[in-house]
Coordinates of C-alpha atoms in Angstrom, one line a residue:
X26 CA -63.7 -17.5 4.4
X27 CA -60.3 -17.3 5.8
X28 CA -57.6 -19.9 3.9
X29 CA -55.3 -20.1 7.0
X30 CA -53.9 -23.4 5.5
X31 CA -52.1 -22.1 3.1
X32 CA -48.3 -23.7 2.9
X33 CA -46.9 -22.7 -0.6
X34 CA -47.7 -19.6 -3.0
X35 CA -46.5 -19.8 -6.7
X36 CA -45.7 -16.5 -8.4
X37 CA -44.9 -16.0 -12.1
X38 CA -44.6 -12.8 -14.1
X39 CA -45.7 -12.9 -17.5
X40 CA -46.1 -10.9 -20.8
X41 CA -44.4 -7.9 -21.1
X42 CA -42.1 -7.3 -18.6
X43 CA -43.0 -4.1 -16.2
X44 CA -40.6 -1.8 -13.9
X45 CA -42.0 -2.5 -10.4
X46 CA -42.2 -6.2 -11.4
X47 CA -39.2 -7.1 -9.0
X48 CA -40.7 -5.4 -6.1
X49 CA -44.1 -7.0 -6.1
X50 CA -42.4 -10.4 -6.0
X51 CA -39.8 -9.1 -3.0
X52 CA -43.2 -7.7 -1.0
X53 CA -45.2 -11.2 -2.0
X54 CA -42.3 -13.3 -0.3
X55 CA -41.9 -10.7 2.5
X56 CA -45.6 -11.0 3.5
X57 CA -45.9 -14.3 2.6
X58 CA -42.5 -15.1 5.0
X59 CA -44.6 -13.4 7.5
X60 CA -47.7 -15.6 7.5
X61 CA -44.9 -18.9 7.0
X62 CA -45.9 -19.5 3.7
X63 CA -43.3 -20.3 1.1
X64 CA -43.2 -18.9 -2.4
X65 CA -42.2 -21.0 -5.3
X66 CA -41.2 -18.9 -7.9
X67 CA -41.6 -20.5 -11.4
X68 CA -39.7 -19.1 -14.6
X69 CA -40.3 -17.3 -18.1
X70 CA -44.0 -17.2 -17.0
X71 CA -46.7 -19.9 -17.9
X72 CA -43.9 -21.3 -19.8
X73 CA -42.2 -22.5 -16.6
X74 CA -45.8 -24.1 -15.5
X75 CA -45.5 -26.1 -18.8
X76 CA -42.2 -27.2 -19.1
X77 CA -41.4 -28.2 -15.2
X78 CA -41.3 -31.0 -16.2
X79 CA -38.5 -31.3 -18.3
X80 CA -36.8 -28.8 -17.2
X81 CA -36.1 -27.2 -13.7
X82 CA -38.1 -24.1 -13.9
X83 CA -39.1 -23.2 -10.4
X84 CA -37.4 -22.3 -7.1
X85 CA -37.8 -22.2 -3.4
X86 CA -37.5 -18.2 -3.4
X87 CA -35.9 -17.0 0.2
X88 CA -35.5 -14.0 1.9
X89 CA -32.1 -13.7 0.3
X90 CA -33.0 -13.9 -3.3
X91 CA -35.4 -10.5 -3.0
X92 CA -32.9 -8.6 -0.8
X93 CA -31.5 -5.9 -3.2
X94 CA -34.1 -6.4 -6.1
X95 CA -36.8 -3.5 -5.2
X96 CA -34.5 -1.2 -7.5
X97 CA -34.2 -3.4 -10.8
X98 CA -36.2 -3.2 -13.8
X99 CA -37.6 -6.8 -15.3
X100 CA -38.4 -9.1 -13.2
X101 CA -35.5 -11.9 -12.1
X102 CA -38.3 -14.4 -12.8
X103 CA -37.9 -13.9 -16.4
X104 CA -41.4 -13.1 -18.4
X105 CA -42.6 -14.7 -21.5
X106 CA -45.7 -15.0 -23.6
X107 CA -46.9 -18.8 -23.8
X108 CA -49.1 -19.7 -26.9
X109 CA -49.7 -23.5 -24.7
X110 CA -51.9 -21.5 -22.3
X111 CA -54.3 -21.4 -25.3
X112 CA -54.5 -25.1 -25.6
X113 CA -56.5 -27.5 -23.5
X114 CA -53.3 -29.4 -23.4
X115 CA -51.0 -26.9 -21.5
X116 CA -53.8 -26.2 -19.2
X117 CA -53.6 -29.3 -18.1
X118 CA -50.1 -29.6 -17.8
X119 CA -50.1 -26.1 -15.9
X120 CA -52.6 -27.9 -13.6
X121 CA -50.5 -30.8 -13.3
X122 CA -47.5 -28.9 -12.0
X123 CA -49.3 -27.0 -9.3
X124 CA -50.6 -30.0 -8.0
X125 CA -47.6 -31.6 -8.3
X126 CA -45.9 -28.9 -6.3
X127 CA -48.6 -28.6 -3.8
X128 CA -49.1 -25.0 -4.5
X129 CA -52.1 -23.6 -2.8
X130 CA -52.3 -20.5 -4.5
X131 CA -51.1 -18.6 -7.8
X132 CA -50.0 -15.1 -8.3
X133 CA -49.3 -13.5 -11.7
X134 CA -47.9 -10.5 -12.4
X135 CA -48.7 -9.0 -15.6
X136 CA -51.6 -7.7 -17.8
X137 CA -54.8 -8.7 -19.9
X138 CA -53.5 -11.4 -21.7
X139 CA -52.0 -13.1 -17.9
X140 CA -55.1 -12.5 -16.5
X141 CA -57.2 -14.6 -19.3
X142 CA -54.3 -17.0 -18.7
X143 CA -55.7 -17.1 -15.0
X144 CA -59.3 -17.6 -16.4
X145 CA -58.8 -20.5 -18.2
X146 CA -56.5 -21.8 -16.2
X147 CA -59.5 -22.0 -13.3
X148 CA -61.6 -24.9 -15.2
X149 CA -58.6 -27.2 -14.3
X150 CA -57.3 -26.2 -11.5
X151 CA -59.2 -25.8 -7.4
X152 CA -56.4 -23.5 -6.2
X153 CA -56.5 -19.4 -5.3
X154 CA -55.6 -17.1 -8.4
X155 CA -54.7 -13.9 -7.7
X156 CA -53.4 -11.4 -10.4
X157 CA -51.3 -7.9 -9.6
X158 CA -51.4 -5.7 -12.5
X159 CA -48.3 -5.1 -13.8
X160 CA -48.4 -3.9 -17.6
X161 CA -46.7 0.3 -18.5
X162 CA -50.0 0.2 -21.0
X163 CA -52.0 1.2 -17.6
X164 CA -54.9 -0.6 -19.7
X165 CA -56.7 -3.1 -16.9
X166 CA -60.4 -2.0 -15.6
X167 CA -60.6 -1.4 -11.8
X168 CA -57.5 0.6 -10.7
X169 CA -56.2 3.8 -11.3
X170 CA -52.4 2.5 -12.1
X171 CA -51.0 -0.5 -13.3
X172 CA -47.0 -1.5 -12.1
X173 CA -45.3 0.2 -14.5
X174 CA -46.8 2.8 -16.0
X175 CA -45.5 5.8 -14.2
X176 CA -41.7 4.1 -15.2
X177 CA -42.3 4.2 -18.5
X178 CA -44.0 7.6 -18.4
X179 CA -41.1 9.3 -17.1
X180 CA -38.6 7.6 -19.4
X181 CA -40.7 8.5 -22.7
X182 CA -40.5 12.3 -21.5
X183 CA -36.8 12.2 -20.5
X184 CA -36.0 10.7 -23.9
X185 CA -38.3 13.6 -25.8
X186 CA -37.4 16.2 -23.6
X187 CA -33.6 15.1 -25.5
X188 CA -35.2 15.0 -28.8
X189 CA -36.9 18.8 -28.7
X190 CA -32.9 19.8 -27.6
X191 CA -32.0 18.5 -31.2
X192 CA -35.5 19.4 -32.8
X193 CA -35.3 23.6 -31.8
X194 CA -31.7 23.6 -32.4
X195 CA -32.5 22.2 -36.0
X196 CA -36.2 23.9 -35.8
X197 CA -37.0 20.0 -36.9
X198 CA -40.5 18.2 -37.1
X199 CA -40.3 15.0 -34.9
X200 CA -42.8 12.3 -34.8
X201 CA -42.2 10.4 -31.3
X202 CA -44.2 6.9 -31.3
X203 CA -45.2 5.8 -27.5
X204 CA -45.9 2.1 -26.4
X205 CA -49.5 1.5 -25.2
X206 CA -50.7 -1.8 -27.3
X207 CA -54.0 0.1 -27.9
X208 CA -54.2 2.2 -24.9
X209 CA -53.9 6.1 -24.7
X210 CA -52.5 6.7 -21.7
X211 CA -48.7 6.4 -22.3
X212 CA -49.7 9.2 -25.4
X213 CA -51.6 11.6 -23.5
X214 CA -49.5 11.8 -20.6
X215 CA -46.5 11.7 -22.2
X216 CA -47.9 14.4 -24.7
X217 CA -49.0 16.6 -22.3
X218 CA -45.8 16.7 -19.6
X219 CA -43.5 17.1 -22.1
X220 CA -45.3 19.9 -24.0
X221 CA -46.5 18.2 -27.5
X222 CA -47.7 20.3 -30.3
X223 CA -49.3 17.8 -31.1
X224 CA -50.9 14.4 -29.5
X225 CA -52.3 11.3 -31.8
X226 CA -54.0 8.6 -30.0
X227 CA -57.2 6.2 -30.6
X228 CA -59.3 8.5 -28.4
X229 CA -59.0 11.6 -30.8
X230 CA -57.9 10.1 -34.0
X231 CA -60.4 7.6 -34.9
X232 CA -59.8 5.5 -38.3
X233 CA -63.0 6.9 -39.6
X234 CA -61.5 10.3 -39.8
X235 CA -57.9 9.7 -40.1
X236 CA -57.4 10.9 -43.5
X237 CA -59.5 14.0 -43.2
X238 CA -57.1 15.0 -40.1
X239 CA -54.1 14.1 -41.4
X240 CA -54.5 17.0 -44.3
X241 CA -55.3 19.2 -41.1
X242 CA -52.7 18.6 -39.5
X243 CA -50.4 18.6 -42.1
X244 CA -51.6 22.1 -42.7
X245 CA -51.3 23.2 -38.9
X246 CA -47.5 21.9 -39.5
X247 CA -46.6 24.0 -42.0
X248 CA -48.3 27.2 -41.0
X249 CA -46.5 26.3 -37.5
X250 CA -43.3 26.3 -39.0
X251 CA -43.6 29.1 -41.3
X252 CA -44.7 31.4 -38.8
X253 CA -42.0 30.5 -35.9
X254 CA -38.1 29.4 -35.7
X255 CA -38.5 26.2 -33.2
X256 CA -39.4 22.8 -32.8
X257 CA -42.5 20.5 -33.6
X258 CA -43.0 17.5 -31.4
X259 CA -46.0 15.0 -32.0
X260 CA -46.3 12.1 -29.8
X261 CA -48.7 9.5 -31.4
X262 CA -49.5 6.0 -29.7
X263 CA -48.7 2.7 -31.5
X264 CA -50.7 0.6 -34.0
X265 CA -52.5 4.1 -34.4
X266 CA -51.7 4.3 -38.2
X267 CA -50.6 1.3 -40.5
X268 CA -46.6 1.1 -40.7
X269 CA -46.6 3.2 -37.3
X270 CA -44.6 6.4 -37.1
X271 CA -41.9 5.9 -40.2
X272 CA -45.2 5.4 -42.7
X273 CA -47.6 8.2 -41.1
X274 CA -44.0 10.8 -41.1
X275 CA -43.3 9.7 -45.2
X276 CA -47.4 10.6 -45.5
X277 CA -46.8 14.2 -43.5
X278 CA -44.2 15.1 -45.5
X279 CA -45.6 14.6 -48.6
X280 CA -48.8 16.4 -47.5
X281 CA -47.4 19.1 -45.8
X282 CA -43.7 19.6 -48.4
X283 CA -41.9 19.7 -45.0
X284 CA -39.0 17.0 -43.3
X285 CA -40.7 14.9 -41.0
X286 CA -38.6 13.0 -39.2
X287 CA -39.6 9.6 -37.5
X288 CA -38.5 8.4 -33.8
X289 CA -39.6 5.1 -32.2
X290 CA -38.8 4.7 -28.4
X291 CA -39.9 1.2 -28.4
X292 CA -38.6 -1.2 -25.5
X293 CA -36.8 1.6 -23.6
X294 CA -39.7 2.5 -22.3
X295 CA -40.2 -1.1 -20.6
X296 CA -37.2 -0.7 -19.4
X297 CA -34.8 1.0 -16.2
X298 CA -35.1 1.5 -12.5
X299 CA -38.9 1.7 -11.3
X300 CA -39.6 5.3 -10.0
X301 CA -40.6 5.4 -5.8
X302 CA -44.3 5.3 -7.1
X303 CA -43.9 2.5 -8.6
X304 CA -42.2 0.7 -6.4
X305 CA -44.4 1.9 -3.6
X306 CA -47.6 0.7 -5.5
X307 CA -45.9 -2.8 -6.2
X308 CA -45.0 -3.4 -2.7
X309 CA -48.7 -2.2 -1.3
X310 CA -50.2 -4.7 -4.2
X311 CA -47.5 -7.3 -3.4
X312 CA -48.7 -7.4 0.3
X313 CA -52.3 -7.5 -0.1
X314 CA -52.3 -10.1 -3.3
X315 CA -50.9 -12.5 0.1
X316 CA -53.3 -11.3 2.4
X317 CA -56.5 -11.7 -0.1
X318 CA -54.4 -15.6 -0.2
X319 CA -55.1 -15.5 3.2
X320 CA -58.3 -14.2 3.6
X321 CA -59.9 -17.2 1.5
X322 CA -60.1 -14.4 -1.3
X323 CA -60.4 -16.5 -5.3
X324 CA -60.2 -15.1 -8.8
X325 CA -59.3 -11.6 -7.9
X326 CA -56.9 -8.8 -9.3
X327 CA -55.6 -6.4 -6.8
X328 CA -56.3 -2.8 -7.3
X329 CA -56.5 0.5 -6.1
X330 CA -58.5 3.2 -6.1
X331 CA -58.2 6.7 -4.0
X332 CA -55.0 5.1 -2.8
X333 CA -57.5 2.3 -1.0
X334 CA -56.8 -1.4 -2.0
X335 CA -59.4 -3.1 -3.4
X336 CA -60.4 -6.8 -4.8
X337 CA -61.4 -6.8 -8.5
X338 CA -63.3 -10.1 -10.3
X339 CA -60.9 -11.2 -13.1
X340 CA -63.5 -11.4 -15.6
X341 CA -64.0 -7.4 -14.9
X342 CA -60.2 -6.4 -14.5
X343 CA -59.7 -7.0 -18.5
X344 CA -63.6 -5.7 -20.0
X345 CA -61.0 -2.6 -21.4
X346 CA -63.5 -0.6 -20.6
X347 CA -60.3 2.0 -18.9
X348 CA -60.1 5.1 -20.7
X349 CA -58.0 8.0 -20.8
X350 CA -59.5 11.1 -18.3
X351 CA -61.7 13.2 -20.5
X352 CA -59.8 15.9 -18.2
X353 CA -56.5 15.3 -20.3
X354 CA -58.1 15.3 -23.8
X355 CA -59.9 18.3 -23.0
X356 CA -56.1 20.2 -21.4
X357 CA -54.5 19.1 -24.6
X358 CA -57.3 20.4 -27.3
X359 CA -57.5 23.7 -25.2
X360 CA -53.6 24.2 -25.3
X361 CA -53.6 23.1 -29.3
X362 CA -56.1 25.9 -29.8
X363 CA -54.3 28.8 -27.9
X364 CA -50.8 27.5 -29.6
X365 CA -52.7 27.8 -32.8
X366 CA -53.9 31.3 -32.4
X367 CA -50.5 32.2 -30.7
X368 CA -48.1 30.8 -32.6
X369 CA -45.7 31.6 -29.9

């Protein structure tokens, strides 16, 4: 059933912050200008829902406001994680607000942890709740990308592609820790473009037989570097080993009696200019997240697929039942074996 009565969209972005974030809100108040529809754009995420009250944490966004933004990383809105969204009590008071406003529909740009937001927030409040993905961890069931991702996939392997300059001219071990929450995609991508000896991630370095691999490992290290002058790279994804990449290097070094040396990228990778897909998949989700408004479409994230659009049920957007392609496991344990028995 078709909501033609729509008169005023709210948009928040919340969590962590996502290059491409900017450009689905520009393409939201684009379409939305198109249909007449105004967007109210609230601030620091459910936070700004909250607090309107005391504070003035929304605007009237115009067509002004989004005019050069498709380019910046963040999002203008501000983001923030809200522990009162876990509370009957700021439910409420997020409720309160959008009636208050006379909002007719929500958007929220941002992950899992948004999306529950959204969930919850649906027991108190009648309105349309629409969610676009945007999250680097690529981690929400129902699409093939998330806003984001691609960014922070091509920052990680412009920053290691740096370190192995340092690394060969040193003939240095580095372990490289990638963002992901506990999602592999960041780590097997990033492994693989940038030519990792080495990839660590949940998918092929369970807790079960951590230990057992690590003395593996730390043997394939030192054979590597006694029988070739260059580099090591291993990329491994966060909360992967307790103490992340600074305690799992200290336990390769003493296992293996070589210098490991430690690098976390952290935020840079959340950071910088979106790259064109990113920005060309925010604006596509931007647009429909208004038309799905329009066409009477409830409780939905937007997705795609094949490079079609299509309308996912909240409750099955954040299952986390995404994994990494078996295609790119398999590409990485072949090329670990024919570096092992080439030693090139």
């Amino acid at each position: 059933m078709s909501n033609t009565n729509c008169k005023r969209i709210a948009i928040l972005t919340s969590g962590g912050d996502a290059p491409g974030m900017n450009a689905a809100i520009r393409a939201v108040v684009l379409s939305a200008h198109h249909y007449h529809i105004d967007v109210i754009g609230f601030y620091h995420g459910y936070n700004g829902l909250i607090c309107a009250e005391s504070i003035n944490e929304s605007k009237l966004i115009e067509l002004t406001d989004v005019n050069s933004i498709i380019h910046r990383g963040g999002t203008f809105l501000k983001s923030a994680r809200c522990e009162q969204m876990l509370t009957k009590d700021g439910l409420k008071q997020a409720a309160k607000t959008l009636e208050e406003k006379n909002i007719d529909a929500l958007i929220v740009v941002g992950g899992d942890g948004s999306f529950n937001g959204l969930l919850a927030l649906k027991n108190y409040w009648q309105g349309q709740l629409i969610g676009i993905p945007g999250t680097i961890d690529n981690d929400l069931d129902g699409t093939d990308f998330t806003i984001g991702f691609s960014t922070a996939v091509n920052t990680a392997i412009e920053a290691i592609d740096k370190i192995r300059d340092t690394a060969d001219a040193f003939e240095r071990i580095f372990l490289v820790e990638l963002m992901g929450r506990h999602s592999g995609h960041i780590t097997f991508n990033v492994g693989i473009a940038c030519g990792a000896e080495q990839v660590l991630s949940f998918e092929n370095f369970s807790v079960a037989e951590q230990q057992s691999k690590l003395k593996v490992l730390a043997t394939e290290i030192k054979n590597a570097q006694q029988n070739r002058h260059s580099s090591y790279i291993i990329v491994m994804a966060e909360n992967l080993w307790p103490g992340g990449a600074i305690e799992l290097a200290k336990k390769l070094t003493e296992l293996a009696g070589i210098e490991c040396t430690a690098c976390v990228l952290g935020h840079i990778q959340r950071g910088g200019s979106p790259v064109p897909k990113d920005r060309l998949l925010a604006t596509k989700m931007g647009v429909a997240a208004v038309q799905a408004i329009v066409a009477g479409e409830n409780y939905i994230m937007i997705a795609e697929q094949n490079s079609a659009t299509y309308y996912i049920a909240l409750e099955q957007a954040v299952k986390h039942h995404k994994v990494v392609s078996q295609q790119l496991i398999d590409a990485q344990t072949n090329i670990l074996a024919l570096t092992a028995q080439n030693q090139y």
